[in-house]
XYZ file of C-alpha atoms in Angstrom:
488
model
C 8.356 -4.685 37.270
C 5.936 -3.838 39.979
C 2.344 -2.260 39.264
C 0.386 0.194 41.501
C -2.644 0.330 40.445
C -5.299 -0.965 38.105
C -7.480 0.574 35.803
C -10.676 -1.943 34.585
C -11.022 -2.191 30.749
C -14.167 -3.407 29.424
C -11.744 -4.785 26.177
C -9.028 -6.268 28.487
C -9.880 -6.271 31.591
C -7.232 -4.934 34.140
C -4.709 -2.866 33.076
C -2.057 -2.666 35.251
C 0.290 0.643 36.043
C 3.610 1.276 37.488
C 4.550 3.816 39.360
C 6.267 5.691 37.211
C 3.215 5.943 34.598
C 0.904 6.506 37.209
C 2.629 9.806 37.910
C 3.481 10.506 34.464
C -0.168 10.667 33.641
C -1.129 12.086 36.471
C 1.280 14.832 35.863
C 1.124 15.536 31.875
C -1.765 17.170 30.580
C -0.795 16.807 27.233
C -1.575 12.653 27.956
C -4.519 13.364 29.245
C -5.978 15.629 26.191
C -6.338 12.186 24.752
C -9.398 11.364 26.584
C -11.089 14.163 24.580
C -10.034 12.765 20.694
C -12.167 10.697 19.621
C -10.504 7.225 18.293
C -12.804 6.684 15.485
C -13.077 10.653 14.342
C -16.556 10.753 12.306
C -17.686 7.347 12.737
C -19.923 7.848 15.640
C -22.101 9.968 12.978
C -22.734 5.969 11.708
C -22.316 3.820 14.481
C -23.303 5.610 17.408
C -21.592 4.218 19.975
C -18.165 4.334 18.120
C -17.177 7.038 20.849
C -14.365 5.522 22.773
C -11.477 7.695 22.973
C -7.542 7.466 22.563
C -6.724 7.634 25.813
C -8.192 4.065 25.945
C -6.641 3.300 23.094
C -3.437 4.003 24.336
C -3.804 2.161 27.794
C -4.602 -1.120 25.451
C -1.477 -0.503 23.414
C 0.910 -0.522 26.217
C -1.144 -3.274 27.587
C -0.960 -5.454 24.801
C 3.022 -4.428 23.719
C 3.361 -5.591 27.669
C 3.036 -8.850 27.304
C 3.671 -9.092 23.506
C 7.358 -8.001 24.599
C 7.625 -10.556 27.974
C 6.756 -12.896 25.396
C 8.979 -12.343 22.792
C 12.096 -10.253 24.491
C 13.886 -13.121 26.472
C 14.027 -15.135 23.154
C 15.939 -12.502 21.488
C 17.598 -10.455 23.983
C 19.012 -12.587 26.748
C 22.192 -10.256 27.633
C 19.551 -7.261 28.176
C 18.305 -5.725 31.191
C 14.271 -6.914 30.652
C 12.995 -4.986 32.743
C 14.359 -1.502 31.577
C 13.392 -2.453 28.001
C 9.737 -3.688 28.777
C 9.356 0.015 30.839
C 10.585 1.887 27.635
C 8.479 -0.286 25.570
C 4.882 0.190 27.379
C 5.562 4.375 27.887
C 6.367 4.050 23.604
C 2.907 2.683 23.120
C 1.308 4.532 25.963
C 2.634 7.934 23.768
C 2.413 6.504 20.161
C -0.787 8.556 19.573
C 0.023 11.511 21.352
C 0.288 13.533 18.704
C -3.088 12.874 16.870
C -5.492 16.408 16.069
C -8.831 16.675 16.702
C -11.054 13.894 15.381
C -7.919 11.925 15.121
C -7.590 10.694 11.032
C -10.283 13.114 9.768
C -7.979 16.053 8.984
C -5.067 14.597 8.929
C -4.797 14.789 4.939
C -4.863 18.848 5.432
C -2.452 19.225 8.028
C 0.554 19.868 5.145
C -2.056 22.854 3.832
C -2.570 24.232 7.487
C 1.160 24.332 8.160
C 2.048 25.821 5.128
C -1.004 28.938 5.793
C -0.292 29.386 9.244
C 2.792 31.091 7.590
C 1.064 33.688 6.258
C -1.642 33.884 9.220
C 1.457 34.846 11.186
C 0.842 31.913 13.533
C 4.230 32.495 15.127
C 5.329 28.612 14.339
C 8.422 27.178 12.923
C 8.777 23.613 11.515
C 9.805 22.201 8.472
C 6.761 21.772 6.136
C 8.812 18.832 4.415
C 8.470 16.481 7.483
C 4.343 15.899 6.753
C 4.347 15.802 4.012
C 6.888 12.537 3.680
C 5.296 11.161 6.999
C 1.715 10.694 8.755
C 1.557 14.239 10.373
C 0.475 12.788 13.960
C 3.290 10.575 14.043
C 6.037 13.786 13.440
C 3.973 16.015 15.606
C 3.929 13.411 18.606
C 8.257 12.952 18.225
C 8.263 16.939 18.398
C 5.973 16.656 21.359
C 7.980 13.890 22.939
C 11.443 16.415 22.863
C 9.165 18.395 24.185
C 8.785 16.205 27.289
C 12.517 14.776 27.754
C 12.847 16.552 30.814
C 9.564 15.050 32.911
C 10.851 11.533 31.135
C 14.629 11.562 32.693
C 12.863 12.758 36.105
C 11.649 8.961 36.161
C 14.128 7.054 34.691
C 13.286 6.999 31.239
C 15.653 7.240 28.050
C 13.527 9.705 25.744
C 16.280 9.131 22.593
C 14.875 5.426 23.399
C 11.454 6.559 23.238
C 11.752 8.131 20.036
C 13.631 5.294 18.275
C 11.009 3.108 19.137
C 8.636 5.492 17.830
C 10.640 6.311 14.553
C 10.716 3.283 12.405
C 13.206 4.423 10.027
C 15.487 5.473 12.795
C 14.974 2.521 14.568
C 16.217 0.455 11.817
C 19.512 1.461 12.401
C 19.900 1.445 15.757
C 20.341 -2.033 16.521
C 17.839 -5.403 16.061
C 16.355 -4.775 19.607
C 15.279 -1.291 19.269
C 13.683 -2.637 15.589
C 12.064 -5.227 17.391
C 10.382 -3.051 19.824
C 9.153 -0.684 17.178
C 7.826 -3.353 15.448
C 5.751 -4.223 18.702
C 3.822 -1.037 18.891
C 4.198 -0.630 15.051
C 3.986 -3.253 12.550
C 2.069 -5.389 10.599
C 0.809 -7.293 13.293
C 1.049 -5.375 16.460
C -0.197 -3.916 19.471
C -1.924 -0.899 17.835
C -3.977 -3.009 15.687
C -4.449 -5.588 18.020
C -6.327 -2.843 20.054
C -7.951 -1.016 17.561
C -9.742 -3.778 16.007
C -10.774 -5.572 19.494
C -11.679 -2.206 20.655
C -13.354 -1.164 17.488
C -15.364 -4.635 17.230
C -16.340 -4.061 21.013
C -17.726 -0.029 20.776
C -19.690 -0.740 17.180
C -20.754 -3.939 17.445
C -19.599 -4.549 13.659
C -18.336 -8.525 13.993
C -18.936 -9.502 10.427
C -18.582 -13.464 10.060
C -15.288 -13.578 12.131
C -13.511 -12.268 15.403
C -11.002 -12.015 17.514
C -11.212 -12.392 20.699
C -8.736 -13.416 24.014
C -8.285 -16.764 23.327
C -6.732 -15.747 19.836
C -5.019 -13.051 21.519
C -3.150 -15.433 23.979
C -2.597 -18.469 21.167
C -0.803 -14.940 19.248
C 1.109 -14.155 21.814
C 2.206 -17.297 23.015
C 3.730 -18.628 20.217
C 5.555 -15.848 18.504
C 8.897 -15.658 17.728
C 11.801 -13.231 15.780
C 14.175 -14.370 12.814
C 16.716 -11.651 11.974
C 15.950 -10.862 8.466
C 12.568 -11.879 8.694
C 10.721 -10.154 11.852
C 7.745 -11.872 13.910
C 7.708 -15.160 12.885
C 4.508 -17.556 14.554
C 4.479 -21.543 15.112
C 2.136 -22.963 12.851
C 0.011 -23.605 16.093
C -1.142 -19.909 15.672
C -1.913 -20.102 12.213
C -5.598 -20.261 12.317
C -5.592 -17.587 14.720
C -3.492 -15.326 12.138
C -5.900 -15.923 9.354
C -8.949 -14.971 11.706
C -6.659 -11.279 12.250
C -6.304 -10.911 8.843
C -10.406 -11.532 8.100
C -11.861 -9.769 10.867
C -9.019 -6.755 9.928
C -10.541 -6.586 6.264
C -13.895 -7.213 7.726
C -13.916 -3.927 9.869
C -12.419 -1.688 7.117
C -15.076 -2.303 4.951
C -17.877 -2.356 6.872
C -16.673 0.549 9.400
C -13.860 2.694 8.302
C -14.543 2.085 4.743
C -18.316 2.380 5.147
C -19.422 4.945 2.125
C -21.246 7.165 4.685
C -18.341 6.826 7.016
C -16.401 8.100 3.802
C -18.509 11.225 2.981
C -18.589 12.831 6.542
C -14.776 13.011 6.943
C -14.454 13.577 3.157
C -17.325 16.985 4.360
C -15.105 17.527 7.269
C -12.132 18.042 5.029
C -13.698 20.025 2.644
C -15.001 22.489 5.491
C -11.726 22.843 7.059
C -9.384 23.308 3.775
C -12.179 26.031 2.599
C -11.737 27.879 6.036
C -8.018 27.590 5.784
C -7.872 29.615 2.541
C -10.918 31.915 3.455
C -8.422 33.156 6.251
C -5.146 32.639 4.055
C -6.756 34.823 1.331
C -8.375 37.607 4.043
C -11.713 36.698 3.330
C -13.007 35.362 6.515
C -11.086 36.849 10.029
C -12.081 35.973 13.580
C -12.343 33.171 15.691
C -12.274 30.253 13.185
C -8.983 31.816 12.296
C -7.371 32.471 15.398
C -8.187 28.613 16.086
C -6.131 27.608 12.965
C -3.037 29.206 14.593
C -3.821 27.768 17.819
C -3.776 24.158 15.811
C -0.810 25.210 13.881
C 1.001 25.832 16.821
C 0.100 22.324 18.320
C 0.797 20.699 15.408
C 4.223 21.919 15.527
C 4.785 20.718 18.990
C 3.697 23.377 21.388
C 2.317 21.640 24.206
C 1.313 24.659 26.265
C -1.425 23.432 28.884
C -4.165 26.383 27.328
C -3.465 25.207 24.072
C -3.673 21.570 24.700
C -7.309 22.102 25.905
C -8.033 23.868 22.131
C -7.285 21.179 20.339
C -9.413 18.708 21.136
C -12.835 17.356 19.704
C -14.918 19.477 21.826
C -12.985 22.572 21.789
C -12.987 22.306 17.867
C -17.200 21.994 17.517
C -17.117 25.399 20.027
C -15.431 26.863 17.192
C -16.600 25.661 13.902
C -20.262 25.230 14.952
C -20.253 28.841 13.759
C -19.588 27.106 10.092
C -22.881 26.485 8.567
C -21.683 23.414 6.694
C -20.183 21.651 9.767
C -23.260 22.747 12.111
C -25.539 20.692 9.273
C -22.609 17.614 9.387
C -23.181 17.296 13.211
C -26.740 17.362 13.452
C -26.664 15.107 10.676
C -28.937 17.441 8.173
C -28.884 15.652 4.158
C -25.371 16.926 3.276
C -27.135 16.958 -0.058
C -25.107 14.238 -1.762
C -26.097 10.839 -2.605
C -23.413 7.540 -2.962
C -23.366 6.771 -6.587
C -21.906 2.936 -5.251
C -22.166 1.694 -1.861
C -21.266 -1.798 -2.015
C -19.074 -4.262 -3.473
C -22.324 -5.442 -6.223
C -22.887 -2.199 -6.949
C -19.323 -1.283 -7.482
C -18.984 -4.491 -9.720
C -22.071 -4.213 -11.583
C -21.090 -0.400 -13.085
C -17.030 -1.041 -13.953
C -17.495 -5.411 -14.191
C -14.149 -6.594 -15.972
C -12.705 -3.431 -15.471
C -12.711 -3.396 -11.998
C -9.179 -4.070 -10.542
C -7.434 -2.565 -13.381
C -9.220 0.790 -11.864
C -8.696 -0.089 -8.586
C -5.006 -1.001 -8.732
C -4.818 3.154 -11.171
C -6.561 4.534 -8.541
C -4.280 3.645 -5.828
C -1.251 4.217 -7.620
C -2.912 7.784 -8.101
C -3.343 8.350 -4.598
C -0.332 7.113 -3.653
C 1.754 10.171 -5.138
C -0.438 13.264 -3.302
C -3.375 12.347 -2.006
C -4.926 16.204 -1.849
C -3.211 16.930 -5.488
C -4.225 13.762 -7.075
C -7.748 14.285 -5.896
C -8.132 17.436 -7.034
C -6.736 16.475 -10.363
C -9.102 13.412 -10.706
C -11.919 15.581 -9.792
C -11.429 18.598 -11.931
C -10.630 16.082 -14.928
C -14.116 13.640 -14.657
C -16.365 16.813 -14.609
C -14.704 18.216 -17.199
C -15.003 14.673 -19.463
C -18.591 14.444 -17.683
C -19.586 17.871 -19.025
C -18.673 16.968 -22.229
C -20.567 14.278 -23.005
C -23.516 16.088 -20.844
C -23.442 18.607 -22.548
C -26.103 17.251 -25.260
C -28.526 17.015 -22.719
C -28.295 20.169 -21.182
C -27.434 18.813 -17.929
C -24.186 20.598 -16.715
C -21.822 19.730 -13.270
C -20.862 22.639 -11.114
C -17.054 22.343 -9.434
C -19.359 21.124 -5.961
C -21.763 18.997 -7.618
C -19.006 15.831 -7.548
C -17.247 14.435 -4.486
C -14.616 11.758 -4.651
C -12.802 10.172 -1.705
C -10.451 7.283 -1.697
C -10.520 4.204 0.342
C -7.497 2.944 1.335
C -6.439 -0.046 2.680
C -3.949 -2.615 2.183
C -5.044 -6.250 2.493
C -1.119 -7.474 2.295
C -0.178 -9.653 5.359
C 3.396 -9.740 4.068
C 5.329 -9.476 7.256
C 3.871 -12.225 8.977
C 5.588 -15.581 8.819
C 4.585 -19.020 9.648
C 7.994 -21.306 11.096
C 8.094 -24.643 9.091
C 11.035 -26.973 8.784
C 12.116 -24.971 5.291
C 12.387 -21.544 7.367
C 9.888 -18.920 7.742
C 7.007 -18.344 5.142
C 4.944 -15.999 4.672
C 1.225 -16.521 5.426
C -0.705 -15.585 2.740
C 1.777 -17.810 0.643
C 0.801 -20.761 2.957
C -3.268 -19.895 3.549
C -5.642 -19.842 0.892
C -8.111 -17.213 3.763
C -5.650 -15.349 3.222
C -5.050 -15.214 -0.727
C -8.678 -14.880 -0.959
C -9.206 -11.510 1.333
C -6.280 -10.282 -0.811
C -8.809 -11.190 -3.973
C -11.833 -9.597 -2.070
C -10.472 -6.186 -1.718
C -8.902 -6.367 -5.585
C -13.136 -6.143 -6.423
C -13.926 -3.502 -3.803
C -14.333 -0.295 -3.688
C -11.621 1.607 -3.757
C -12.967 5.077 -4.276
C -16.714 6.216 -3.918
C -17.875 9.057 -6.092
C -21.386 11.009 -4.595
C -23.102 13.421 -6.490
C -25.197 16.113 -5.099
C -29.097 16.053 -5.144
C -29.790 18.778 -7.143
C -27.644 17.426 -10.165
C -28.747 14.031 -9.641
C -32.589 14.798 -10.462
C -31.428 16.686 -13.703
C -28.968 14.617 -14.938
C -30.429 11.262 -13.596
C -28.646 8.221 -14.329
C -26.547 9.256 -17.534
C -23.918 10.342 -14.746
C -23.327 6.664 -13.428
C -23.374 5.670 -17.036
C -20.823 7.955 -18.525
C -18.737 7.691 -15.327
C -18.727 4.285 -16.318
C -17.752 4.583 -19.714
C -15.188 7.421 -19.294
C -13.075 6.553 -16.586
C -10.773 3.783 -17.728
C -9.534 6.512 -19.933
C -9.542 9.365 -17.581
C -7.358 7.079 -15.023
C -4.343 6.960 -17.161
C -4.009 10.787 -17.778
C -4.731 11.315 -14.079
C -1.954 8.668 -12.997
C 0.299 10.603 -15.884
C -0.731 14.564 -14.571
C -0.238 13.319 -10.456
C 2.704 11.037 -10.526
C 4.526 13.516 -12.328
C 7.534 14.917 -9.986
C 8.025 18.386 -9.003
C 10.732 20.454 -10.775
């Protein structure tokens, strides 16, 4: 494989290019729209220099899939042409993320509601509403994006039904072990996406809690990983201290950066904002620009990849239009929102549910789990109705706005990486008590913040807290009961 040119990385240092993706992204606008979504969406609103972008993102990817794949491909696929499988394998990372919206995650749970109204906006696009709703939206829009490109693809010598397998993990899992084991380089448990991210997200915010990883893991990784059939990546025990590190600095980052309760309550504002505009112009009540950009976002987000729509749907474009929302102009500049965190960290969290803790934790993600915008909703509507109730005493009373809940998700399960020992492969948090105890860490975290607004804090004071306390290892259960109940 022979490289071009060289772009410097402040994460990795020189990333190399071939040819071939040297004139692919000089050539493909909709590649380069990535340098204008931010990686981090509304982070940067708490760590402000969390502004890096997904183009870089992306570059690191099919860096790091690079040399995870020279690594690992001539161990498992000795009667294959190398060379043509590494090429497909760094343009599947370079284009895993080419689907992603503005603000990348942040309205990603409202994409299935956007779809379904640009319908009746008479956006003009067709695509089956189905598809995001059983998959992440980016990931479907970026396979419709990537048909979208065959033809530039087979101008260079690319496969694109290769591209897409690697891409699609459920397809790839029947289309022979090597095409699985590629996915599972730009896509797994422990891969080159989240390799990136969390170097790249430890570099740009300068959150390194207690642990890291840095190159010298990286390499130890790399160089001693392995596939079993049956099994997946499976590391010599050599790299087992550098595993455990990955798994600590992983949960390390999520909760103080991702899972950060400010971090939380902008994108859970951002949402809000955006689903109320969607059925202002759904209903008629609210015409004009804002709604004219929904179609335009629609239409991307069913894989229309026209070059003046490209240049719509990214961050930048987006503020043009919704800085004319009052509510999103305040969330930029950063005004009070006009909520407060009832919980912001793990003591406080612990000190108001105590024993009851992971038994709400483990409801809450089973909850979530089924819908996340229905189950919400439902969880909402039913805690200030129970709130109310026992409020209602004190004449203190909730409005339907006066209670925000969000989720936070993450899972702390590092059960497809495998240590080798002489019995066969193991699994690592079997083997590592680090491990185990992350796994214990998160059971006591929080795994949903609640944040009331201002107003209805200084009138009802601290009885909310207190009856939220008292009311919602009985609410859970009917919630779980109402959400996870299946559609006729």
């Amino acid at each position: 494989m022979q490289f071009i040119k060289q772009i410097r990385d402040p994460v990795h240092g020189w990333i190399r290019l071939t040819k071939d993706e040297v004139e692919l992204l000089d050539s493909l606008p909709v590649i380069q729209r990535l340098r204008y979504i931010k990686q981090l969406g509304m982070v940067y609103l708490v760590y402000p220099s969390a502004v890096y972008s997904r183009f870089d993102h992306s570059l690191g990817v099919m860096h790091l899939a690079y040399h995870i794949g020279k690594e690992l491909l001539p161990k498992v696929a000795v009667s294959e042409d190398l060379d043509y499988l590494l090429k497909h394998l760094r343009l599947a990372a370079l284009l895993h993320d080419i689907g992603h919206y503005p603000f990348s995650h942040t309205f990603e749970g409202v994409i299935g509601e956007l779809v379904s109204a640009s319908k009746d906006l008479g956006c003009g696009n067709s695509v089956d509403i189905s598809l995001f709703e059983r998959e992440k939206p980016h990931e479907v829009t970026g396979r419709l994006i990537v048909e979208r490109i065959s033809s530039d693809l087979r101008e260079r010598g690319y496969d694109p039904s290769l591209i897409k397998s690697i891409l699609d993990k459920e397809y790839s899992s029947k289309d022979g072990e090597i095409v699985k084991i590629l996915s599972g380089i730009v896509s797994g448990t422990l891969d080159a996406d989240r390799l990136d991210y969390i170097m790249r997200d430890l570099y740009f915010t300068g959150a390194a809690v207690g642990t890291s990883i840095g190159h010298i893991d990286l390499e130890r990784m790399i160089s001693n990983i392995d596939y079993v059939k049956g099994y997946g990546l499976v590391f010599d025990e050599k790299a087992r201290v550098h595993l455990e590190g990955y798994v600590i600095t992983r949960y390390n980052i999520y909760r103080h950066v991702y899972l950060h309760h400010k971090t939380i309550l902008f994108t859970e504002v951002a949402r809000s904002i955006l689903r109320e505009n969607i059925q202002k112009c759904r209903e008629g009540s609210l015409k004009g620009v804002i709604c004219e950009y929904l179609c335009d976002l629609a239409r991307f987000v069913s894989g229309d990849i026209s070059e003046d729509l490209l240049w719509r749907t990214t961050d930048d474009f987006f503020v043009s239009v919704f800085i004319n929302d009052t509510k999103f102009k305040d969330l930029l500049s950063r005004r009070k929102l006009g909520y407060i965190s009832l919980w912001k960290r793990d003591k406080d969290y612990l000190e108001i549910f105590k024993d009851d803790v992971k038994l709400i934790n483990r409801t809450i993600d089973e909850i979530y789990s089924s819908s996340e915008i229905e189950a919400q909703q439902i969880m909402k509507t039913v805690l200030i109705e129970e709130l109310n109730r026992m409020l209602e005493k004190t004449g203190c009373k909730l409005a339907d706005g006066d209670l925000e809940i969000a989720h936070a998700a993450f899972d702390p399960k590092a059960d497809d990486i495998y240590i080798a020992t002489q019995e066969g492969p193991i699994r690592l948090e079997q083997l590592s008590p680090l491990v185990q105890a992350v796994k214990e860490a998160w059971d006591r975290s929080p795994h949903f913040f609640a944040y009331l607004r201002e107003e209805a804090a200084r009138s009802c004071g601290n009885r909310v807290v207190a009856y939220i306390k008292r009311i919602l290892p009985a609410v859970l259960p009917y919630v779980a009961k109402v959400s996870l109940i299946a559609p006729e």
